[in-house]
mmCIF file of C-alpha atoms and ligand atoms in Angstrom:
data_model
loop_
_atom_site.group_PDB
_atom_site.id
_atom_site.type_symbol
_atom_site.label_atom_id
_atom_site.label_comp_id
_atom_site.label_asym_id
_atom_site.label_seq_id
_atom_site.Cartn_x
_atom_site.Cartn_y
_atom_site.Cartn_z
ATOM 1 C CA MET F 1 -44.586 60.039 -22.317
ATOM 2 C CA LYS F 2 -48.131 61.711 -22.527
ATOM 3 C CA ILE F 3 -51.063 60.707 -21.562
ATOM 4 C CA TYR F 4 -54.494 62.329 -22.065
ATOM 5 C CA TYR F 5 -57.038 63.853 -19.850
ATOM 6 C CA GLU F 6 -60.117 65.089 -19.565
ATOM 7 C CA LYS F 7 -59.867 68.582 -20.737
ATOM 8 C CA ASP F 8 -56.921 67.709 -23.345
ATOM 9 C CA VAL F 9 -59.590 66.578 -25.659
ATOM 10 C CA ASN F 10 -63.254 67.513 -26.823
ATOM 11 C CA LEU F 11 -65.947 66.067 -28.427
ATOM 12 C CA ASP F 12 -65.885 67.473 -31.435
ATOM 13 C CA ALA F 13 -65.247 65.213 -34.439
ATOM 14 C CA LEU F 14 -67.601 63.291 -33.147
ATOM 15 C CA ARG F 15 -70.242 65.975 -33.291
ATOM 16 C CA ASP F 16 -72.722 65.166 -36.189
ATOM 17 C CA LYS F 17 -70.909 61.874 -36.602
ATOM 18 C CA THR F 18 -72.843 58.275 -36.220
ATOM 19 C CA VAL F 19 -70.979 55.655 -33.751
ATOM 20 C CA ALA F 20 -71.535 51.828 -34.347
ATOM 21 C CA VAL F 21 -71.154 49.530 -32.412
ATOM 22 C CA ILE F 22 -70.688 45.842 -33.033
ATOM 23 C CA GLY F 23 -71.408 43.817 -31.125
ATOM 24 C CA TYR F 24 -72.606 44.649 -27.356
ATOM 25 C CA GLY F 25 -70.591 41.613 -25.281
ATOM 26 C CA SER F 26 -67.756 43.674 -22.558
ATOM 27 C CA GLN F 27 -66.636 45.402 -24.188
ATOM 28 C CA GLY F 28 -69.435 46.691 -26.881
ATOM 29 C CA LEU F 29 -71.967 47.446 -23.744
ATOM 30 C CA ALA F 30 -70.357 49.113 -21.821
ATOM 31 C CA GLN F 31 -68.075 51.266 -24.443
ATOM 32 C CA SER F 32 -71.111 52.108 -26.172
ATOM 33 C CA ARG F 33 -73.523 52.425 -22.983
ATOM 34 C CA ASN F 34 -71.089 55.158 -21.880
ATOM 35 C CA MET F 35 -70.907 57.207 -25.362
ATOM 36 C CA ALA F 36 -74.530 56.871 -25.532
ATOM 37 C CA ASP F 37 -74.370 59.001 -21.435
ATOM 38 C CA SER F 38 -71.138 60.928 -22.854
ATOM 39 C CA GLY F 39 -74.227 62.591 -25.534
ATOM 40 C CA LEU F 40 -72.958 60.413 -28.713
ATOM 41 C CA ASN F 41 -74.920 59.204 -31.230
ATOM 42 C CA VAL F 42 -74.471 55.456 -31.330
ATOM 43 C CA VAL F 43 -75.552 52.809 -32.909
ATOM 44 C CA LEU F 44 -75.826 48.862 -32.399
ATOM 45 C CA GLY F 45 -74.585 46.950 -35.454
ATOM 46 C CA LEU F 46 -76.003 42.850 -33.887
ATOM 47 C CA ARG F 47 -77.711 39.813 -35.191
ATOM 48 C CA GLU F 48 -81.154 39.546 -35.224
ATOM 49 C CA GLY F 49 -82.307 36.753 -32.561
ATOM 50 C CA GLY F 50 -78.972 36.885 -31.045
ATOM 51 C CA ASN F 51 -79.474 37.452 -27.193
ATOM 52 C CA SER F 52 -77.553 40.704 -26.986
ATOM 53 C CA TRP F 53 -79.834 42.007 -30.049
ATOM 54 C CA ASN F 54 -82.676 42.134 -27.081
ATOM 55 C CA MET F 55 -80.678 42.531 -24.452
ATOM 56 C CA ALA F 56 -79.878 46.516 -26.624
ATOM 57 C CA LYS F 57 -83.315 46.998 -27.460
ATOM 58 C CA ASN F 58 -84.628 46.580 -23.375
ATOM 59 C CA ASP F 59 -81.368 48.950 -22.276
ATOM 60 C CA GLY F 60 -82.946 51.476 -24.897
ATOM 61 C CA MET F 61 -79.838 51.528 -26.786
ATOM 62 C CA GLU F 62 -80.682 51.933 -31.208
ATOM 63 C CA VAL F 63 -80.605 48.195 -32.841
ATOM 64 C CA LEU F 64 -79.279 47.729 -36.325
ATOM 65 C CA THR F 65 -78.044 44.863 -38.583
ATOM 66 C CA VAL F 66 -74.503 45.388 -39.225
ATOM 67 C CA GLU F 67 -74.323 45.592 -42.741
ATOM 68 C CA ASP F 68 -77.042 49.106 -42.166
ATOM 69 C CA ALA F 69 -75.493 50.403 -39.333
ATOM 70 C CA ALA F 70 -72.568 50.307 -41.507
ATOM 71 C CA GLU F 71 -73.821 52.037 -43.435
ATOM 72 C CA LYS F 72 -75.025 54.843 -41.473
ATOM 73 C CA ALA F 73 -72.340 55.138 -38.914
ATOM 74 C CA ASP F 74 -69.365 57.131 -39.652
ATOM 75 C CA ILE F 75 -67.228 55.175 -37.604
ATOM 76 C CA ILE F 76 -67.295 51.548 -37.358
ATOM 77 C CA HIS F 77 -65.903 50.187 -34.073
ATOM 78 C CA MET F 78 -65.839 47.112 -34.478
ATOM 79 C CA LEU F 79 -66.529 44.893 -30.190
ATOM 80 C CA ILE F 80 -66.949 41.480 -30.877
ATOM 81 C CA PRO F 81 -65.091 38.780 -30.235
ATOM 82 C CA ASP F 82 -61.438 39.125 -33.021
ATOM 83 C CA GLU F 83 -61.391 35.711 -33.863
ATOM 84 C CA ILE F 84 -64.709 36.226 -36.566
ATOM 85 C CA GLN F 85 -63.816 40.615 -37.059
ATOM 86 C CA ALA F 86 -62.385 39.767 -40.483
ATOM 87 C CA LYS F 87 -65.397 37.154 -41.652
ATOM 88 C CA VAL F 88 -68.133 39.763 -40.486
ATOM 89 C CA TYR F 89 -65.720 42.530 -42.002
ATOM 90 C CA ASN F 90 -65.810 41.046 -45.374
ATOM 91 C CA ASP F 91 -69.256 39.649 -45.394
ATOM 92 C CA GLN F 92 -70.977 42.524 -43.703
ATOM 93 C CA ILE F 93 -69.241 46.209 -43.572
ATOM 94 C CA LYS F 94 -66.828 45.553 -46.401
ATOM 95 C CA ASN F 95 -68.929 47.555 -48.313
ATOM 96 C CA HIS F 96 -70.792 49.924 -46.665
ATOM 97 C CA LEU F 97 -67.739 51.594 -45.332
ATOM 98 C CA GLU F 98 -67.434 54.925 -47.526
ATOM 99 C CA GLU F 99 -64.625 57.564 -48.149
ATOM 100 C CA GLY F 100 -63.436 59.458 -44.726
ATOM 101 C CA ASN F 101 -65.384 56.765 -42.916
ATOM 102 C CA THR F 102 -63.110 55.529 -39.972
ATOM 103 C CA ILE F 103 -62.695 51.687 -38.886
ATOM 104 C CA SER F 104 -62.097 51.418 -35.111
ATOM 105 C CA PHE F 105 -60.766 49.089 -32.666
ATOM 106 C CA SER F 106 -60.624 47.873 -28.683
ATOM 107 C CA HIS F 107 -57.248 45.823 -29.688
ATOM 108 C CA GLY F 108 -55.172 45.992 -32.496
ATOM 109 C CA TYR F 109 -55.233 42.017 -34.114
ATOM 110 C CA ASN F 110 -56.615 41.809 -36.843
ATOM 111 C CA ILE F 111 -54.906 44.480 -38.717
ATOM 112 C CA HIS F 112 -51.386 44.052 -37.473
ATOM 113 C CA PHE F 113 -51.769 40.598 -38.797
ATOM 114 C CA GLY F 114 -53.162 41.782 -41.373
ATOM 115 C CA TYR F 115 -56.217 39.539 -41.063
ATOM 116 C CA ILE F 116 -59.059 42.985 -41.995
ATOM 117 C CA LYS F 117 -56.931 44.880 -45.052
ATOM 118 C CA PRO F 118 -59.983 47.893 -45.164
ATOM 119 C CA PRO F 119 -59.015 50.412 -47.869
ATOM 120 C CA LYS F 120 -56.535 52.972 -48.078
ATOM 121 C CA ASN F 121 -59.619 55.654 -48.200
ATOM 122 C CA VAL F 122 -60.630 54.791 -43.912
ATOM 123 C CA ASN F 123 -58.864 55.995 -41.236
ATOM 124 C CA ILE F 124 -57.904 52.991 -39.039
ATOM 125 C CA THR F 125 -58.314 53.596 -34.939
ATOM 126 C CA MET F 126 -57.596 52.098 -31.861
ATOM 127 C CA ILE F 127 -59.151 52.958 -28.265
ATOM 128 C CA ALA F 128 -58.826 50.424 -26.336
ATOM 129 C CA PRO F 129 -59.874 50.417 -22.326
ATOM 130 C CA LYS F 130 -57.393 48.454 -19.995
ATOM 131 C CA GLY F 131 -59.582 46.479 -18.639
ATOM 132 C CA PRO F 132 -62.945 44.661 -18.779
ATOM 133 C CA GLY F 133 -65.790 45.989 -19.700
ATOM 134 C CA ALA F 134 -67.620 45.704 -16.051
ATOM 135 C CA MET F 135 -65.395 48.245 -14.841
ATOM 136 C CA VAL F 136 -65.548 50.328 -17.867
ATOM 137 C CA ARG F 137 -69.116 51.269 -17.234
ATOM 138 C CA LYS F 138 -68.756 50.494 -13.481
ATOM 139 C CA THR F 139 -65.892 53.469 -13.338
ATOM 140 C CA TYR F 140 -67.943 55.146 -15.557
ATOM 141 C CA LEU F 141 -70.990 54.935 -13.749
ATOM 142 C CA GLU F 142 -69.821 56.173 -11.085
ATOM 143 C CA GLY F 143 -67.470 59.585 -13.192
ATOM 144 C CA PHE F 144 -64.745 57.890 -13.420
ATOM 145 C CA GLY F 145 -63.008 55.882 -15.496
ATOM 146 C CA ILE F 146 -60.435 53.268 -16.287
ATOM 147 C CA PRO F 147 -56.534 54.398 -18.370
ATOM 148 C CA GLY F 148 -56.415 52.954 -22.340
ATOM 149 C CA LEU F 149 -55.133 53.688 -25.338
ATOM 150 C CA VAL F 150 -55.341 55.111 -28.066
ATOM 151 C CA ALA F 151 -53.835 54.674 -31.825
ATOM 152 C CA VAL F 152 -53.646 55.127 -35.388
ATOM 153 C CA GLU F 153 -52.971 52.681 -38.392
ATOM 154 C CA GLN F 154 -54.183 55.511 -41.383
ATOM 155 C CA ASP F 155 -54.790 58.309 -40.819
ATOM 156 C CA PHE F 156 -57.370 58.986 -44.231
ATOM 157 C CA SER F 157 -58.839 62.754 -42.885
ATOM 158 C CA GLY F 158 -56.148 64.983 -41.251
ATOM 159 C CA ASN F 159 -58.277 63.899 -37.894
ATOM 160 C CA ALA F 160 -58.566 60.227 -37.180
ATOM 161 C CA PHE F 161 -56.029 60.958 -33.576
ATOM 162 C CA GLU F 162 -58.875 63.375 -32.903
ATOM 163 C CA ILE F 163 -61.988 60.936 -34.108
ATOM 164 C CA ALA F 164 -59.909 57.949 -31.440
ATOM 165 C CA LEU F 165 -59.695 60.527 -28.435
ATOM 166 C CA ALA F 166 -62.733 61.872 -28.300
ATOM 167 C CA MET F 167 -64.457 58.370 -28.165
ATOM 168 C CA GLY F 168 -62.179 57.677 -25.846
ATOM 169 C CA LYS F 169 -64.111 60.407 -23.389
ATOM 170 C CA GLY F 170 -67.022 59.124 -24.831
ATOM 171 C CA CYS F 171 -65.910 56.094 -23.228
ATOM 172 C CA GLY F 172 -64.654 57.812 -19.944
ATOM 173 C CA LEU F 173 -61.721 56.931 -20.827
ATOM 174 C CA THR F 174 -59.577 60.693 -20.497
ATOM 175 C CA ARG F 175 -60.303 61.293 -16.832
ATOM 176 C CA ALA F 176 -58.118 58.400 -15.955
ATOM 177 C CA GLY F 177 -56.002 58.909 -18.558
ATOM 178 C CA ILE F 178 -54.330 58.068 -22.388
ATOM 179 C CA LEU F 179 -51.285 56.753 -23.395
ATOM 180 C CA GLU F 180 -50.946 56.939 -26.767
ATOM 181 C CA THR F 181 -49.402 53.636 -28.737
ATOM 182 C CA THR F 182 -49.244 51.974 -32.116
ATOM 183 C CA PHE F 183 -51.208 49.245 -33.572
ATOM 184 C CA LYS F 184 -47.962 46.908 -33.468
ATOM 185 C CA GLU F 185 -47.380 47.346 -29.797
ATOM 186 C CA GLU F 186 -50.619 47.147 -28.557
ATOM 187 C CA THR F 187 -51.432 44.111 -30.145
ATOM 188 C CA GLU F 188 -47.106 42.406 -29.156
ATOM 189 C CA THR F 189 -47.341 42.952 -25.758
ATOM 190 C CA ASP F 190 -51.752 42.893 -24.719
ATOM 191 C CA LEU F 191 -50.754 39.057 -26.149
ATOM 192 C CA PHE F 192 -47.324 38.799 -24.143
ATOM 193 C CA GLY F 193 -48.949 39.721 -20.746
ATOM 194 C CA GLU F 194 -52.123 37.706 -21.458
ATOM 195 C CA GLN F 195 -49.486 34.259 -22.096
ATOM 196 C CA ALA F 196 -47.010 34.958 -20.189
ATOM 197 C CA VAL F 197 -48.559 36.424 -17.196
ATOM 198 C CA LEU F 198 -52.100 38.034 -17.171
ATOM 199 C CA CYS F 199 -53.491 34.760 -18.110
ATOM 200 C CA GLY F 200 -51.854 31.683 -18.634
ATOM 201 C CA GLY F 201 -48.573 33.082 -16.352
ATOM 202 C CA VAL F 202 -50.956 33.352 -12.732
ATOM 203 C CA THR F 203 -52.966 30.386 -13.610
ATOM 204 C CA GLU F 204 -50.211 28.529 -13.723
ATOM 205 C CA LEU F 205 -48.534 29.483 -10.309
ATOM 206 C CA ILE F 206 -51.992 29.742 -8.631
ATOM 207 C CA LYS F 207 -52.486 26.548 -9.657
ATOM 208 C CA ASN F 208 -48.620 24.774 -8.926
ATOM 209 C CA GLY F 209 -48.593 26.245 -5.212
ATOM 210 C CA PHE F 210 -51.860 24.031 -4.647
ATOM 211 C CA GLU F 211 -50.909 21.093 -5.698
ATOM 212 C CA THR F 212 -47.765 21.032 -3.802
ATOM 213 C CA LEU F 213 -49.197 22.131 -1.104
ATOM 214 C CA VAL F 214 -52.743 19.197 -1.310
ATOM 215 C CA GLU F 215 -49.249 16.687 -2.490
ATOM 216 C CA ALA F 216 -47.808 17.547 0.992
ATOM 217 C CA GLY F 217 -51.360 16.322 2.929
ATOM 218 C CA TYR F 218 -52.471 20.303 3.661
ATOM 219 C CA GLN F 219 -56.452 20.724 3.350
ATOM 220 C CA PRO F 220 -57.700 22.082 -0.014
ATOM 221 C CA GLU F 221 -59.545 24.673 1.115
ATOM 222 C CA LEU F 222 -56.074 26.277 3.174
ATOM 223 C CA ALA F 223 -54.121 25.626 0.302
ATOM 224 C CA TYR F 224 -57.126 27.468 -1.649
ATOM 225 C CA PHE F 225 -56.189 29.988 0.809
ATOM 226 C CA GLU F 226 -52.877 30.680 0.686
ATOM 227 C CA THR F 227 -51.917 29.779 -3.368
ATOM 228 C CA CYS F 228 -55.824 31.468 -4.488
ATOM 229 C CA HIS F 229 -57.500 34.003 -2.128
ATOM 230 C CA GLU F 230 -55.486 35.891 -0.738
ATOM 231 C CA LEU F 231 -53.531 36.349 -4.169
ATOM 232 C CA LYS F 232 -56.701 39.127 -4.761
ATOM 233 C CA LEU F 233 -55.277 41.062 -1.588
ATOM 234 C CA ILE F 234 -51.249 41.549 -2.285
ATOM 235 C CA ILE F 235 -52.068 42.180 -5.890
ATOM 236 C CA ASP F 236 -54.605 45.185 -4.839
ATOM 237 C CA LEU F 237 -51.332 46.509 -2.601
ATOM 238 C CA ILE F 238 -49.244 46.365 -5.593
ATOM 239 C CA TYR F 239 -51.891 47.362 -7.828
ATOM 240 C CA GLU F 240 -51.948 51.156 -4.820
ATOM 241 C CA LYS F 241 -49.759 51.038 -3.451
ATOM 242 C CA GLY F 242 -46.376 48.966 -6.103
ATOM 243 C CA PHE F 243 -43.709 46.994 -5.023
ATOM 244 C CA ALA F 244 -43.465 49.528 -2.393
ATOM 245 C CA GLY F 245 -46.164 48.476 -0.122
ATOM 246 C CA MET F 246 -46.709 45.606 -0.555
ATOM 247 C CA TRP F 247 -43.684 44.414 0.788
ATOM 248 C CA SER F 248 -44.412 47.220 3.724
ATOM 249 C CA ASN F 249 -47.664 46.052 4.352
ATOM 250 C CA VAL F 250 -46.570 42.620 4.711
ATOM 251 C CA SER F 251 -44.715 40.998 7.991
ATOM 252 C CA ASN F 252 -40.627 40.956 7.717
ATOM 253 C CA THR F 253 -41.349 37.294 8.277
ATOM 254 C CA ALA F 254 -43.229 37.810 4.575
ATOM 255 C CA GLU F 255 -41.161 39.783 3.700
ATOM 256 C CA PHE F 256 -37.704 38.599 3.900
ATOM 257 C CA GLY F 257 -38.976 35.109 2.980
ATOM 258 C CA GLY F 258 -40.408 36.444 -0.498
ATOM 259 C CA LEU F 259 -37.761 38.665 -1.055
ATOM 260 C CA THR F 260 -34.985 35.117 -0.803
ATOM 261 C CA LYS F 261 -37.057 32.734 -2.829
ATOM 262 C CA ARG F 262 -38.774 34.259 -5.622
ATOM 263 C CA GLU F 263 -35.733 34.198 -8.165
ATOM 264 C CA ARG F 264 -35.903 29.240 -7.345
ATOM 265 C CA ILE F 265 -39.979 29.595 -8.300
ATOM 266 C CA ILE F 266 -39.453 32.361 -10.844
ATOM 267 C CA THR F 267 -35.473 31.443 -12.990
ATOM 268 C CA PRO F 268 -34.156 32.404 -15.741
ATOM 269 C CA GLU F 269 -35.172 29.197 -17.835
ATOM 270 C CA THR F 270 -38.243 30.491 -17.462
ATOM 271 C CA LYS F 271 -37.457 33.901 -18.467
ATOM 272 C CA MET F 272 -35.996 32.419 -21.226
ATOM 273 C CA GLU F 273 -39.660 31.365 -21.873
ATOM 274 C CA MET F 274 -41.236 34.347 -21.832
ATOM 275 C CA LYS F 275 -38.671 35.475 -24.405
ATOM 276 C CA LYS F 276 -39.355 32.009 -26.226
ATOM 277 C CA ILE F 277 -43.127 33.368 -26.639
ATOM 278 C CA LEU F 278 -42.322 37.559 -27.037
ATOM 279 C CA ASN F 279 -40.513 36.252 -29.811
ATOM 280 C CA GLU F 280 -42.935 33.479 -31.299
ATOM 281 C CA ILE F 281 -46.267 36.339 -30.687
ATOM 282 C CA GLN F 282 -43.566 38.941 -33.469
ATOM 283 C CA ARG F 283 -42.773 36.516 -35.643
ATOM 284 C CA GLY F 284 -47.777 35.341 -36.248
ATOM 285 C CA LYS F 285 -46.075 32.422 -34.910
ATOM 286 C CA PHE F 286 -49.212 32.399 -32.393
ATOM 287 C CA ALA F 287 -51.799 33.976 -35.133
ATOM 288 C CA LYS F 288 -51.436 31.409 -37.036
ATOM 289 C CA GLU F 289 -52.298 28.622 -34.082
ATOM 290 C CA TRP F 290 -55.039 30.633 -33.402
ATOM 291 C CA ALA F 291 -56.783 30.767 -37.364
ATOM 292 C CA LEU F 292 -55.662 27.188 -37.645
ATOM 293 C CA GLU F 293 -57.635 26.382 -34.103
ATOM 294 C CA ASN F 294 -60.698 28.615 -35.205
ATOM 295 C CA GLN F 295 -61.001 26.802 -38.063
ATOM 296 C CA ALA F 296 -60.946 23.704 -37.120
ATOM 297 C CA GLY F 297 -63.756 24.562 -34.571
ATOM 298 C CA SER F 298 -61.276 24.924 -31.198
ATOM 299 C CA PRO F 299 -60.845 21.058 -30.668
ATOM 300 C CA MET F 300 -57.856 22.257 -28.148
ATOM 301 C CA LEU F 301 -59.560 25.291 -26.193
ATOM 302 C CA ASN F 302 -62.853 22.905 -26.068
ATOM 303 C CA ARG F 303 -60.359 20.174 -24.578
ATOM 304 C CA LEU F 304 -58.584 22.324 -21.945
ATOM 305 C CA ARG F 305 -61.385 24.224 -21.544
ATOM 306 C CA ILE F 306 -63.186 20.600 -20.136
ATOM 307 C CA LEU F 307 -59.537 20.290 -18.408
ATOM 308 C CA GLU F 308 -59.646 23.020 -16.793
ATOM 309 C CA GLY F 309 -62.737 22.726 -15.719
ATOM 310 C CA GLU F 310 -61.524 19.443 -13.911
ATOM 311 C CA LEU F 311 -58.942 20.770 -11.873
ATOM 312 C CA GLN F 312 -59.277 20.270 -7.758
ATOM 313 C CA ILE F 313 -58.469 23.867 -7.146
ATOM 314 C CA GLU F 314 -61.281 24.505 -9.560
ATOM 315 C CA GLU F 315 -64.085 22.333 -7.674
ATOM 316 C CA VAL F 316 -62.207 23.318 -3.991
ATOM 317 C CA GLY F 317 -62.422 27.175 -5.168
ATOM 318 C CA THR F 318 -65.930 27.653 -5.896
ATOM 319 C CA LYS F 319 -67.290 25.085 -2.353
ATOM 320 C CA LEU F 320 -65.820 28.210 -0.746
ATOM 321 C CA ARG F 321 -66.450 30.967 -2.809
ATOM 322 C CA LYS F 322 -69.781 30.064 -1.815
ATOM 323 C CA LEU F 323 -69.354 29.067 2.194
ATOM 324 C CA CYS F 324 -68.265 32.501 2.648
ATOM 325 C CA GLY F 325 -70.720 34.133 0.449
ATOM 326 C CA LEU F 326 -67.943 35.494 -2.266
ATOM 327 C CA GLN F 327 -69.833 34.060 -5.254
ATOM 328 C CA LYS F 328 -73.813 33.614 -5.287
HETATM 329 P P1 LIG B 401 -67.775 39.209 -26.272
HETATM 330 O O1 LIG B 401 -67.047 37.845 -26.589
HETATM 331 O O2 LIG B 401 -68.386 39.861 -25.158
HETATM 332 O O3 LIG B 401 -68.591 40.295 -27.512
HETATM 333 C C1 LIG B 401 -69.979 39.364 -27.634
HETATM 334 C C2 LIG B 401 -70.567 40.046 -28.436
HETATM 335 O O4 LIG B 401 -70.645 39.526 -29.886
HETATM 336 C C3 LIG B 401 -72.052 39.032 -28.503
HETATM 337 O O5 LIG B 401 -73.118 41.045 -28.348
HETATM 338 C C4 LIG B 401 -72.643 38.808 -29.674
HETATM 339 O O6 LIG B 401 -73.888 39.340 -30.401
HETATM 340 C C5 LIG B 401 -71.597 39.619 -30.953
HETATM 341 N N1 LIG B 401 -70.851 38.749 -31.747
HETATM 342 C C6 LIG B 401 -71.158 37.440 -32.157
HETATM 343 N N2 LIG B 401 -70.844 36.781 -33.119
HETATM 344 C C7 LIG B 401 -71.274 38.024 -33.767
HETATM 345 C C8 LIG B 401 -71.765 38.021 -35.285
HETATM 346 N N3 LIG B 401 -71.316 36.921 -35.877
HETATM 347 N N4 LIG B 401 -72.592 39.293 -36.000
HETATM 348 C C9 LIG B 401 -72.264 40.117 -35.163
HETATM 349 N N5 LIG B 401 -72.411 39.711 -33.345
HETATM 350 C C10 LIG B 401 -71.665 39.289 -32.923
HETATM 351 O O7 LIG B 401 -65.931 40.638 -27.041
HETATM 352 P P2 LIG B 401 -65.669 41.352 -26.208
HETATM 353 O O8 LIG B 401 -65.811 42.387 -25.695
HETATM 354 O O9 LIG B 401 -64.643 40.361 -24.948
HETATM 355 O O10 LIG B 401 -64.135 41.698 -27.088
HETATM 356 C C11 LIG B 401 -64.388 42.402 -28.200
HETATM 357 C C12 LIG B 401 -63.495 43.302 -28.196
HETATM 358 O O11 LIG B 401 -62.474 43.774 -27.310
HETATM 359 C C13 LIG B 401 -62.141 42.532 -29.116
HETATM 360 O O12 LIG B 401 -61.821 42.847 -29.734
HETATM 361 C C14 LIG B 401 -61.045 41.940 -28.005
HETATM 362 O O13 LIG B 401 -59.872 42.012 -27.695
HETATM 363 C C15 LIG B 401 -61.462 44.029 -26.818
HETATM 364 N N6 LIG B 401 -61.183 44.188 -26.339
HETATM 365 C C16 LIG B 401 -62.011 43.373 -25.000
HETATM 366 C C17 LIG B 401 -61.637 43.510 -23.877
HETATM 367 C C18 LIG B 401 -62.497 42.403 -22.079
HETATM 368 O O14 LIG B 401 -62.080 42.447 -21.544
HETATM 369 N N7 LIG B 401 -62.751 41.356 -22.876
HETATM 370 C C19 LIG B 401 -60.336 44.068 -22.516
HETATM 371 C C20 LIG B 401 -60.061 44.876 -24.253
HETATM 372 C C21 LIG B 401 -60.449 45.327 -25.393
HETATM 373 P P3 LIG B 401 -74.370 37.120 -29.407
HETATM 374 O O15 LIG B 401 -75.688 37.929 -28.604
HETATM 375 O O16 LIG B 401 -76.126 38.000 -30.472
HETATM 376 O O17 LIG B 401 -73.879 36.652 -29.802
HETATM 377 MG MG1 LIG B 402 -55.605 42.788 -22.790
#
C-alpha cells in the first residue's frame, strides 16, 4: 500500500486557487485553520448569525455566506454534518459550481449513497483525517499531524488526486501519512467501525462490565475505574505498541485471564451480528434508516440520548472525573 508523506506531495495544485470550507465545527475549524496556516487561500462558508460565523471572524478567518463562498471558490470542502449536507448542497451550492471546480468531503457518505449528485464537469474528492478535529489542530500546531485518507470519485480536471493530496498536506496529514482509498471503502468501513467497535461496541462492553460489578454489590466508583477509566490506559498501549505491547505491559495474571476468557465475551454470535451490521451498511439499509430518522426530526436519537444520560455509569463517571481532576 502506498502512503503519501510530506516529500511526496506539493501544494502546486492549489496555488492561485481558493478553498471554501463549508462549516466551522469539529473538522471545519481544524482543517480551515491548518490549511490557512499552511499558506493556502481559504474562505469559510457559514450561516450568518450562527455561532460559527462570529467564532471564525474572531479567529481572523475570511467569512462569507455559503453561496458567496461557493461562488468564489475553486474547491468547495463540505464540513457540515453529513445529514444536512444534501440540503445545503442543493439549496446553496449547486448553482454556484463552475466547470472544473472540485467538490470535496471528509466522509464519503453523501456521494456513496447518492444523496449528493454533482454534475459530470466537476471533480469529486475526499480528504479525511482519521481522528477528531481537535486532534487535527493540536497535532498540527505541535508540528505533526494525524494520518488521513484520500479518494477520488470523479476526476474531471485530470489532477483531482493532486488537489486532494495538497489539501491533505495543508491540513498536516502528510506529516503522519495519507493512504489511498475509495468513497465506497471509506464510507462502509467508517460506518462499520463506529457502529460495531468504536462507538457502539465499546460503550456496550463498558456498560455491561460496569453493571455486572455493581449488580454484584461492588462500589460503583470501583466498577467505574475497572471497566471504564482503565480502558484508556489499555487502548493507549495497543495504539502505541499493538496487542503484544499491551500484553507485555500488563501482569501475567491479566494476560492469562484475558487470553483465556475473551472468547466468552465476544462470541461467534457477536461476530455473526457484526457481519449482519456490515451487510446492512453495504446494502444501504442503515443509510435509509438514518435518512428516515432525520426526516422525522430525530425522535429515536433524542430518546436514546436521554436514556444514555440517565445511565448510572454516567452519573458516577461525572462525579469521579471531577473529584480526580480529570474533567473540569
Ligand atoms: P460539525 O457537527 O462539527 O459541524 C458543525 C458546523 O456546521 C458548524 O460550523 C455549524 O455552523 C455548521 N452548520 C450546521 N448547519 C449548517 C447550515 N445549514 N449551513 C451552514 N453551516 C451549517 O461537523 P463535523 O466536523 O463533525 O463533521 C463534518 C464532516 O467531517 C462530516 O462529513 C463528518 O463525517 C466528517 N468527519 C468528522 C470527524 C469528526 O471527528 N467530527 C472525523 C472525520 C470526518 P453553526 O455554528 O452556524 O451552527
Ligand atoms: Mg470515522
